[in-house]
XYZ file of C-alpha atoms in Angstrom:
535
model
C 3.899 40.439 64.150
C 0.977 38.105 63.440
C 2.183 37.437 59.914
C 5.342 35.647 61.088
C 3.606 32.896 63.167
C 1.124 32.414 60.359
C 4.022 31.941 57.909
C 5.768 29.503 60.269
C 2.518 27.574 60.701
C 2.109 27.402 56.896
C 5.678 26.035 56.526
C 5.055 23.465 59.257
C 1.889 22.332 57.456
C 3.832 22.051 54.212
C 6.464 19.896 55.926
C 3.754 17.673 57.427
C 2.095 17.238 54.029
C 5.454 16.436 52.410
C 6.199 13.867 55.133
C 2.768 12.299 54.619
C 3.363 12.198 50.866
C 6.708 10.474 51.319
C 5.191 8.014 53.794
C 2.327 7.236 51.398
C 4.746 6.791 48.490
C 6.907 4.420 50.526
C 3.832 2.446 51.619
C 2.616 2.205 48.040
C 6.067 1.104 46.967
C 6.100 -1.636 49.620
C 2.578 -2.705 48.652
C 3.526 -2.625 44.987
C 6.593 -4.794 45.511
C 4.546 -7.150 47.676
C 1.861 -7.253 45.001
C 4.395 -7.910 42.260
C 5.863 -10.664 44.360
C 2.370 -12.160 44.631
C 1.956 -11.758 40.894
C 5.162 -13.717 40.393
C 3.485 -16.585 42.195
C 0.497 -16.376 39.841
C 0.721 -18.339 36.631
C 1.879 -16.100 33.778
C 2.781 -16.918 30.196
C 6.088 -15.032 30.406
C 7.894 -13.363 33.288
C 8.641 -9.656 32.807
C 12.371 -10.389 32.377
C 11.615 -12.887 29.573
C 9.603 -10.469 27.432
C 11.101 -8.780 24.392
C 11.245 -5.009 24.673
C 9.758 -3.257 21.648
C 12.100 -0.348 20.979
C 10.466 2.854 19.741
C 12.139 4.887 17.053
C 10.628 8.003 18.630
C 10.639 8.956 22.276
C 7.837 7.305 24.249
C 6.744 10.729 25.490
C 6.419 12.052 21.955
C 3.803 9.463 21.019
C 0.307 9.645 22.470
C -0.773 6.340 24.072
C -3.975 6.350 21.982
C -2.157 6.942 18.683
C -0.861 4.058 16.580
C 2.828 4.725 15.737
C 3.822 4.655 12.044
C 4.821 1.369 10.395
C 8.417 0.274 10.951
C 10.245 -2.682 9.405
C 12.428 -2.842 12.495
C 9.368 -3.247 14.718
C 7.865 -5.841 12.377
C 11.056 -7.843 12.830
C 10.768 -7.540 16.630
C 7.162 -8.786 16.513
C 8.018 -11.665 14.127
C 8.087 -15.059 15.823
C 4.825 -16.051 17.558
C 2.993 -16.488 14.230
C 5.643 -18.893 12.958
C 5.508 -20.973 16.153
C 1.711 -21.046 15.762
C 1.982 -22.102 12.089
C 3.786 -25.328 13.085
C 0.382 -26.845 13.962
C -0.592 -26.434 10.275
C 2.469 -28.515 9.322
C 2.463 -31.365 11.828
C 2.631 -35.036 10.690
C -1.169 -35.356 10.973
C -1.603 -32.514 8.475
C 1.023 -34.001 6.151
C -0.833 -37.327 6.184
C -4.076 -35.490 5.342
C -2.257 -33.720 2.486
C -0.792 -36.869 0.953
C -4.093 -38.766 1.175
C -6.002 -35.837 -0.364
C -3.482 -35.693 -3.210
C -3.409 -39.452 -3.843
C -7.210 -39.929 -3.735
C -8.567 -36.556 -4.951
C -5.683 -35.349 -7.132
C -5.494 -31.561 -7.485
C -9.232 -31.055 -6.937
C -9.086 -30.118 -3.225
C -6.367 -27.449 -3.401
C -9.018 -24.696 -3.339
C -10.358 -26.158 -0.102
C -6.866 -26.276 1.392
C -6.488 -22.558 0.609
C -9.838 -21.552 2.132
C -9.297 -23.802 5.163
C -5.983 -22.020 5.781
C -7.750 -18.637 5.525
C -10.363 -19.813 8.048
C -7.560 -20.998 10.316
C -5.863 -17.588 9.994
C -9.058 -15.827 11.135
C -9.318 -18.030 14.239
C -5.636 -17.543 15.091
C -5.864 -13.759 14.689
C -8.774 -13.733 17.155
C -6.664 -15.792 19.556
C -3.807 -13.273 19.250
C -6.300 -10.433 19.749
C -7.432 -11.873 23.092
C -3.843 -12.277 24.291
C -2.672 -8.780 23.333
C -5.772 -6.813 24.405
C -6.122 -8.456 27.830
C -2.505 -9.272 28.657
C -3.684 -12.786 29.562
C -3.989 -15.992 27.557
C -7.112 -17.983 26.738
C -6.709 -20.675 29.415
C -6.315 -18.026 32.149
C -9.410 -16.161 30.957
C -11.446 -19.397 30.814
C -10.508 -20.027 34.447
C -12.280 -16.802 35.429
C -15.106 -16.916 32.877
C -16.591 -20.328 33.667
C -17.742 -22.032 36.889
C -15.373 -24.623 38.379
C -17.090 -27.688 36.897
C -17.078 -26.233 33.363
C -13.482 -25.012 33.735
C -12.315 -28.492 34.735
C -14.176 -30.092 31.817
C -12.591 -27.583 29.407
C -9.148 -28.259 30.884
C -9.625 -32.033 30.588
C -10.752 -31.709 26.960
C -7.794 -29.456 26.106
C -5.370 -31.954 27.677
C -6.964 -34.870 25.783
C -6.697 -32.935 22.507
C -3.063 -32.141 23.246
C -2.200 -35.755 24.062
C -3.936 -36.960 20.861
C -2.034 -34.421 18.746
C 1.235 -35.255 20.483
C 0.868 -38.990 19.815
C 0.498 -38.247 16.085
C 3.459 -35.857 16.132
C 5.759 -38.196 18.053
C 4.796 -41.175 15.866
C 5.505 -38.984 12.794
C 8.984 -38.174 14.134
C 9.586 -41.840 14.949
C 8.592 -42.846 11.390
C 11.037 -40.234 10.023
C 13.847 -41.563 12.260
C 13.057 -45.101 11.065
C 13.329 -43.928 7.426
C 16.566 -41.997 7.956
C 18.160 -44.885 9.908
C 17.241 -47.224 7.043
C 15.029 -49.277 9.366
C 17.748 -49.909 11.963
C 15.865 -47.989 14.675
C 12.377 -49.377 15.406
C 9.373 -47.146 16.032
C 9.621 -47.299 19.847
C 13.281 -46.183 19.733
C 12.271 -43.215 17.577
C 9.622 -42.318 20.169
C 12.223 -42.305 22.978
C 14.601 -40.158 20.887
C 11.759 -37.741 20.124
C 10.904 -37.548 23.832
C 14.304 -35.982 24.434
C 13.176 -32.841 22.579
C 11.595 -31.815 25.888
C 15.101 -31.329 27.293
C 16.167 -29.482 24.131
C 13.170 -27.198 24.588
C 14.035 -26.527 28.235
C 17.661 -25.857 27.278
C 16.655 -23.375 24.555
C 14.179 -21.607 26.836
C 17.055 -20.585 29.104
C 18.595 -18.632 26.221
C 15.503 -16.526 25.592
C 12.458 -16.398 23.352
C 14.335 -15.226 20.244
C 16.701 -18.220 20.286
C 13.739 -20.578 20.508
C 12.021 -18.773 17.619
C 15.227 -19.024 15.565
C 15.258 -22.823 16.001
C 11.673 -23.021 14.736
C 12.577 -20.812 11.772
C 15.314 -23.316 10.879
C 12.895 -26.258 11.185
C 10.262 -24.536 9.004
C 12.970 -23.679 6.443
C 14.064 -27.345 6.473
C 10.488 -28.451 5.771
C 10.077 -25.839 3.056
C 13.302 -26.806 1.271
C 12.652 -30.564 1.566
C 9.124 -30.477 0.179
C 9.999 -27.839 -2.448
C 12.809 -30.182 -3.615
C 10.271 -33.029 -3.866
C 7.933 -30.687 -5.768
C 10.724 -29.800 -8.207
C 11.727 -33.473 -8.672
C 8.206 -34.701 -9.446
C 7.263 -31.732 -11.712
C 3.475 -31.561 -11.066
C 1.175 -30.235 -13.788
C 1.111 -26.400 -13.468
C -2.224 -25.986 -15.260
C -3.945 -28.617 -13.105
C -2.444 -27.056 -9.995
C -3.797 -23.606 -10.878
C -7.228 -25.052 -11.718
C -7.242 -26.921 -8.411
C -6.670 -23.673 -6.467
C -9.101 -21.466 -8.410
C -11.975 -23.799 -9.338
C -13.967 -25.417 -6.491
C -14.608 -29.108 -7.212
C -16.042 -31.790 -4.940
C -17.331 -35.269 -5.661
C -18.971 -37.933 -3.523
C -15.742 -39.984 -3.699
C -13.620 -37.218 -2.160
C -15.916 -35.959 0.635
C -13.993 -37.795 3.338
C -10.681 -36.299 2.159
C -12.313 -32.851 1.950
C -13.519 -33.149 5.541
C -10.011 -34.255 6.549
C -8.416 -31.198 4.893
C -10.636 -28.805 6.882
C -10.490 -30.838 10.089
C -6.686 -30.818 10.164
C -6.416 -27.031 10.043
C -8.029 -26.017 13.364
C -6.021 -27.566 16.194
C -7.571 -26.981 19.664
C -4.264 -26.653 21.518
C -3.031 -24.148 18.918
C -5.893 -21.751 19.718
C -4.744 -21.697 23.356
C -1.078 -21.500 22.347
C -1.246 -18.411 20.125
C -2.979 -16.275 22.774
C 0.004 -16.959 25.076
C 2.796 -16.650 22.498
C 1.890 -13.032 21.664
C 2.616 -12.063 25.265
C 6.325 -12.665 24.709
C 6.461 -9.012 23.598
C 6.286 -6.265 26.211
C 2.968 -4.545 25.410
C 1.008 -2.424 27.885
C -2.700 -3.406 27.495
C -3.685 0.003 28.945
C -2.212 1.874 25.961
C -4.692 1.505 23.113
C -2.310 2.746 20.450
C 0.337 0.174 21.440
C -2.210 -2.657 21.515
C -3.491 -1.756 18.041
C 0.081 -1.491 16.767
C 0.870 -4.976 18.122
C -2.295 -6.400 16.536
C -1.327 -4.878 13.178
C 2.163 -6.406 13.251
C 0.909 -9.782 14.483
C -1.656 -9.828 11.653
C 1.116 -9.309 9.091
C 3.510 -11.911 10.509
C 0.765 -14.514 11.080
C -0.454 -14.054 7.496
C 3.078 -14.536 6.136
C 3.609 -17.595 8.370
C 0.381 -19.260 7.221
C 1.125 -18.404 3.577
C 4.376 -20.350 3.956
C 2.541 -23.224 5.662
C -0.021 -23.245 2.827
C 2.784 -23.494 0.243
C 4.370 -26.430 2.118
C 1.014 -28.257 2.373
C 0.430 -27.527 -1.327
C 3.837 -29.036 -2.230
C 2.994 -32.282 -0.387
C -0.517 -32.544 -1.861
C 0.629 -31.952 -5.440
C 3.584 -34.372 -5.192
C 1.234 -37.216 -4.230
C -1.424 -36.054 -6.714
C 1.135 -36.234 -9.521
C 2.536 -39.604 -8.474
C -0.435 -41.594 -7.201
C -3.784 -40.094 -8.252
C -5.762 -42.776 -10.080
C -3.243 -45.506 -9.181
C -3.891 -48.798 -7.362
C -1.841 -47.608 -4.362
C -3.874 -44.397 -3.873
C -6.191 -45.778 -1.173
C -3.449 -47.547 0.770
C -0.966 -44.677 1.206
C -0.422 -43.455 4.778
C 2.287 -41.710 6.754
C 4.150 -44.959 7.516
C 4.462 -46.291 3.941
C 4.483 -42.984 1.996
C 8.299 -42.935 1.817
C 8.446 -46.460 0.350
C 5.869 -45.590 -2.319
C 7.809 -42.426 -3.210
C 11.030 -44.427 -3.568
C 9.348 -47.037 -5.793
C 7.777 -44.332 -7.963
C 10.695 -41.905 -8.313
C 13.742 -43.999 -7.389
C 17.108 -42.545 -6.385
C 18.961 -39.572 -7.812
C 21.488 -37.223 -6.258
C 19.497 -37.299 -3.013
C 16.880 -40.108 -2.950
C 13.354 -38.769 -2.540
C 12.803 -41.210 0.355
C 15.369 -39.332 2.456
C 14.098 -35.915 1.386
C 10.666 -36.990 2.633
C 12.237 -38.322 5.849
C 14.071 -35.039 6.555
C 10.925 -32.957 5.988
C 8.822 -35.314 8.128
C 11.402 -35.242 10.935
C 11.447 -31.414 10.936
C 7.622 -31.394 11.053
C 7.471 -33.935 13.880
C 10.196 -32.393 16.026
C 8.907 -28.827 15.718
C 5.292 -29.794 16.438
C 6.196 -31.880 19.507
C 8.139 -28.946 20.984
C 5.223 -26.541 20.396
C 2.944 -29.186 21.924
C 5.088 -29.117 25.065
C 4.892 -25.321 25.038
C 1.100 -25.361 24.649
C 0.797 -27.927 27.430
C 2.524 -25.582 29.870
C 0.111 -22.741 29.130
C -2.985 -24.968 29.202
C -2.119 -26.641 32.509
C -0.875 -23.456 34.176
C -3.737 -21.301 32.906
C -6.676 -23.544 33.769
C -5.325 -24.773 37.120
C -3.219 -21.732 38.113
C -0.386 -24.065 39.064
C 2.593 -22.361 40.697
C 5.143 -24.779 39.253
C 8.510 -24.035 37.709
C 8.402 -24.164 33.919
C 10.801 -27.096 33.635
C 8.642 -29.178 36.001
C 5.444 -28.261 34.183
C 7.060 -29.110 30.820
C 8.221 -32.464 32.191
C 4.728 -33.324 33.479
C 3.107 -32.244 30.188
C 5.634 -34.272 28.179
C 5.093 -37.379 30.310
C 1.333 -37.242 29.706
C 1.941 -37.737 25.980
C 5.119 -39.822 25.870
C 3.953 -42.709 28.100
C 0.844 -43.535 25.985
C 2.862 -42.962 22.801
C 5.503 -45.534 23.774
C 2.723 -48.043 24.530
C 1.163 -47.283 21.127
C 4.534 -47.636 19.353
C 5.243 -51.035 20.931
C 1.739 -52.377 20.193
C 1.440 -51.058 16.624
C 5.100 -51.332 15.587
C 4.619 -54.238 13.179
C 1.350 -53.229 11.529
C 1.008 -50.297 9.130
C -2.740 -50.891 8.807
C -3.156 -50.699 12.597
C -1.256 -47.417 12.716
C -3.562 -45.979 10.050
C -6.627 -47.047 12.094
C -5.061 -45.493 15.186
C -4.471 -42.272 13.252
C -8.156 -42.192 12.223
C -9.206 -42.527 15.868
C -6.810 -39.735 16.856
C -8.269 -37.487 14.138
C -11.725 -38.183 15.584
C -10.406 -37.332 19.045
C -9.092 -33.985 17.738
C -12.363 -33.224 15.963
C -14.363 -33.803 19.157
C -12.296 -31.192 21.021
C -12.619 -28.322 18.520
C -15.784 -26.695 20.027
C -14.093 -26.539 23.440
C -11.449 -24.169 22.108
C -13.468 -22.226 19.503
C -16.587 -21.423 21.552
C -14.700 -20.014 24.598
C -12.487 -17.971 22.232
C -15.457 -16.417 20.412
C -17.267 -15.862 23.719
C -14.358 -13.928 25.243
C -13.351 -11.937 22.171
C -16.927 -10.606 21.878
C -17.220 -9.349 25.484
C -16.669 -5.631 26.102
C -15.954 -6.118 29.827
C -13.009 -8.355 28.876
C -11.781 -6.846 25.593
C -12.815 -3.218 26.078
C -12.670 -1.312 22.783
C -10.942 -4.277 21.130
C -13.934 -6.592 21.207
C -14.950 -7.714 17.720
C -17.774 -5.875 15.946
C -21.079 -7.425 14.846
C -19.932 -8.172 11.264
C -16.705 -9.904 12.296
C -18.605 -11.683 15.058
C -21.076 -13.154 12.532
C -18.241 -14.184 10.200
C -16.293 -15.806 13.059
C -19.320 -17.738 14.358
C -20.153 -18.829 10.788
C -16.608 -20.151 10.329
C -16.758 -21.885 13.722
C -20.153 -23.424 12.911
C -18.874 -24.584 9.503
C -15.792 -26.208 11.041
C -17.894 -27.896 13.745
C -20.478 -29.178 11.221
C -17.736 -30.533 8.954
C -16.101 -32.292 11.889
C -19.512 -33.509 13.017
C -19.932 -35.132 9.605
C -16.523 -36.804 10.010
C -17.529 -38.136 13.432
C -20.883 -39.429 12.190
C -19.298 -41.106 9.167
C -16.594 -42.670 11.336
C -18.949 -44.017 14.009
C -21.427 -45.405 11.452
C -18.593 -47.397 9.886
C -16.935 -48.459 13.170
C -19.756 -48.987 15.692
C -21.238 -52.458 15.228
C -21.549 -53.687 18.814
C -24.810 -52.849 20.676
C -23.113 -52.091 24.014
C -20.480 -49.923 22.359
C -23.237 -48.159 20.420
C -25.084 -47.411 23.671
C -21.895 -45.972 25.245
C -21.295 -43.814 22.147
C -24.900 -42.514 22.179
C -24.718 -41.685 25.902
C -21.390 -39.908 25.442
C -22.766 -38.023 22.439
C -25.756 -36.769 24.463
C -23.460 -35.472 27.243
C -21.134 -33.930 24.657
C -23.935 -32.094 22.810
C -25.369 -30.834 26.125
C -22.021 -29.300 27.102
C -21.585 -27.694 23.678
C -25.096 -26.172 23.963
C -24.189 -24.906 27.451
C -21.052 -23.197 26.106
C -22.987 -21.594 23.250
C -25.764 -20.396 25.560
C -23.136 -19.006 27.951
C -21.669 -17.016 25.056
C -24.989 -15.295 24.319
C -24.695 -16.266 20.646
C -28.082 -18.032 20.610
C -31.205 -15.916 20.000
C -32.917 -14.961 23.284
C -36.112 -16.715 22.130
C -34.231 -20.023 22.493
C -34.096 -19.520 26.264
C -37.637 -20.868 26.588
C -36.699 -24.282 25.188
C -33.432 -24.705 27.107
C -33.201 -26.260 30.590
C -32.942 -23.960 33.605
C -29.223 -24.583 34.080
C -28.361 -22.938 30.780
C -27.599 -19.231 31.020
C -27.307 -16.472 28.465
C -25.663 -14.098 30.901
C -22.675 -16.261 31.755
C -23.530 -16.367 35.468
């Protein structure tokens, strides 16, 4: 008799527990949807619906989340894209100008440096991709949380300045190409306005998905490759000299400035921020270690292939100008604006005049790099400021920041090639100044276990990365010193430069001390405000 009530009581308890479970599940579901709705308001590189699903050949249940799945060509294809968008920064008009000047003034002797600079650039970009994949967040977002408000705002300002400087070079490069291809009918300012319209092309392509955008960049890179390979074939550079230039390091006092330019052009500050966001276009769960490692493996392969192609294109440009102008009277006067005219005078017409081949390649370089600049601008602004703006509005704001000063520059410098070359030198200096503000935060974050977990870099890779960063910063420091010694003659201007330099060095030291990369014994000689703990 007593067993029956006990059984009924047990069933009632079971029903109560089940009801509580259902209620809890529903509450969690509501909270989850509310949370995801809040997340949608947060700045993210890509919405969940925009990300590319990585299809597994095996069932997801069959593969342990800590195990790296076997290599698959199909998956490599799905991961291919971000590395090629990143590689555009190695092929922008500023880089092409560095290539042609290195070839004309130094001949084949700096090809080895071009190769090693590209390898150094690959290392930095792989670390950027590592941060993006392992954390599920991009570099600008992580900087927002890592640094106090004043430092975050300074970093954001520096990143925006670097982006605007790069964009002016890229837009001017496109405008020069349009001027060449229109046979001088369209002036520089008209080319700038036409180039500005690529913002709307970018926004249009974005609506069709990431893969369509990546396909357009593949076409632009192929156009560059074919154009400059055609030039290479037409000019027939010396194969033996080319091989010697790659394998045998040579440097003379006359070519130091060009050597510094070759290295300085490779690391682009906005590109470091860009790559950490681009890799998030693939749907990777940062909690699954095996999937993260798999993504890093595929991104390493595709980034290496992309930068190999960019190296070949830069090599084509350098060797064409080395063959045609090394040791000539024109060598020191060749720049981006007049390079096409010199090529036409040297090599003449043919089936397709070399002037127009150069113009097509330059246009592809300028257009592709301005679009990636717009892309990078979105991530930088959204990440640092956590702006809840629609992408089209953010792209429009970012584009306006660069286009307005570029139009002013084009109108002012339209009639003077020499002035444009001076402007380009100042823009290169501007880019060089910004490099520490991308590299130091990257190396700081990628070394921290609380941010990267098991994917933080080890001590050996950390030393190599900091050595590369220090080398790049010292080389750019030399460029800055050389430039200011030659340009600063006025006492007041010299005082302003010295004051700015002191503030600049102080902030760089702060960033390094925040990273913990300095020996602890240095703490005694640093001011109180500097911290090794990052607090």
